Coordinates of C-alpha atoms in Angstrom, one line a residue:
M10 CA 0.2 0.1 0.0
D11 CA 1.5 3.3 -1.1
E12 CA 1.5 6.0 1.6
V13 CA -0.5 9.1 0.7
I14 CA 0.3 12.5 2.3
L15 CA -2.0 15.2 1.8
T16 CA -1.5 19.0 2.4
T17 CA -4.0 20.6 4.4
D18 CA -5.7 22.2 1.4
E19 CA -6.0 19.2 -0.4
R20 CA -7.6 17.3 2.6
S21 CA -10.0 20.1 3.0
N22 CA -10.7 20.1 -0.8
Y23 CA -11.2 16.2 -0.8
I24 CA -13.5 16.4 2.4
S25 CA -15.6 19.1 0.8
L26 CA -16.0 17.3 -2.5
C27 CA -16.6 13.9 -1.1
A28 CA -19.2 15.2 1.1
L29 CA -20.7 17.5 -1.7
I30 CA -20.8 14.3 -4.1
S31 CA -22.0 11.7 -1.7
G32 CA -24.4 13.9 0.5
Y33 CA -22.8 12.6 3.7
D34 CA -21.7 14.9 6.4
V35 CA -18.3 16.2 6.3
S36 CA -17.5 14.7 9.7
C37 CA -17.5 11.2 8.2
Y38 CA -14.6 12.2 6.0
E39 CA -12.6 14.2 8.5
K40 CA -12.3 10.9 10.5
M41 CA -10.6 9.3 7.6
N42 CA -6.9 9.1 7.2
D43 CA -5.3 10.6 3.9
Y44 CA -5.0 7.1 2.2
M45 CA -8.8 6.4 2.7
L46 CA -9.9 9.9 1.8
E47 CA -8.0 9.9 -1.6
K48 CA -9.3 6.5 -2.2
E49 CA -12.8 7.7 -1.5
Y50 CA -12.4 10.8 -3.5
R51 CA -11.0 8.7 -6.6
H52 CA -14.0 6.3 -6.0
L53 CA -16.7 9.1 -5.9
N54 CA -15.2 10.8 -8.9
G55 CA -14.9 7.8 -11.1
I56 CA -11.1 8.1 -11.4
K57 CA -9.3 5.0 -12.1
E58 CA -6.5 3.8 -9.9
E59 CA -3.2 4.0 -11.7
N60 CA -1.0 0.9 -11.4

């Protein structure tokens, strides 16, 4: 598993966008670590994982 380190701005953008797309509360995403948050962001946006 690759380690993902997001900047504070990236984190807050991902949290906002995930909440907006999914309709879930931002608090759900604030609890996620950077790896899970990025994975969820990619999933919600339909971005394919690059191998």
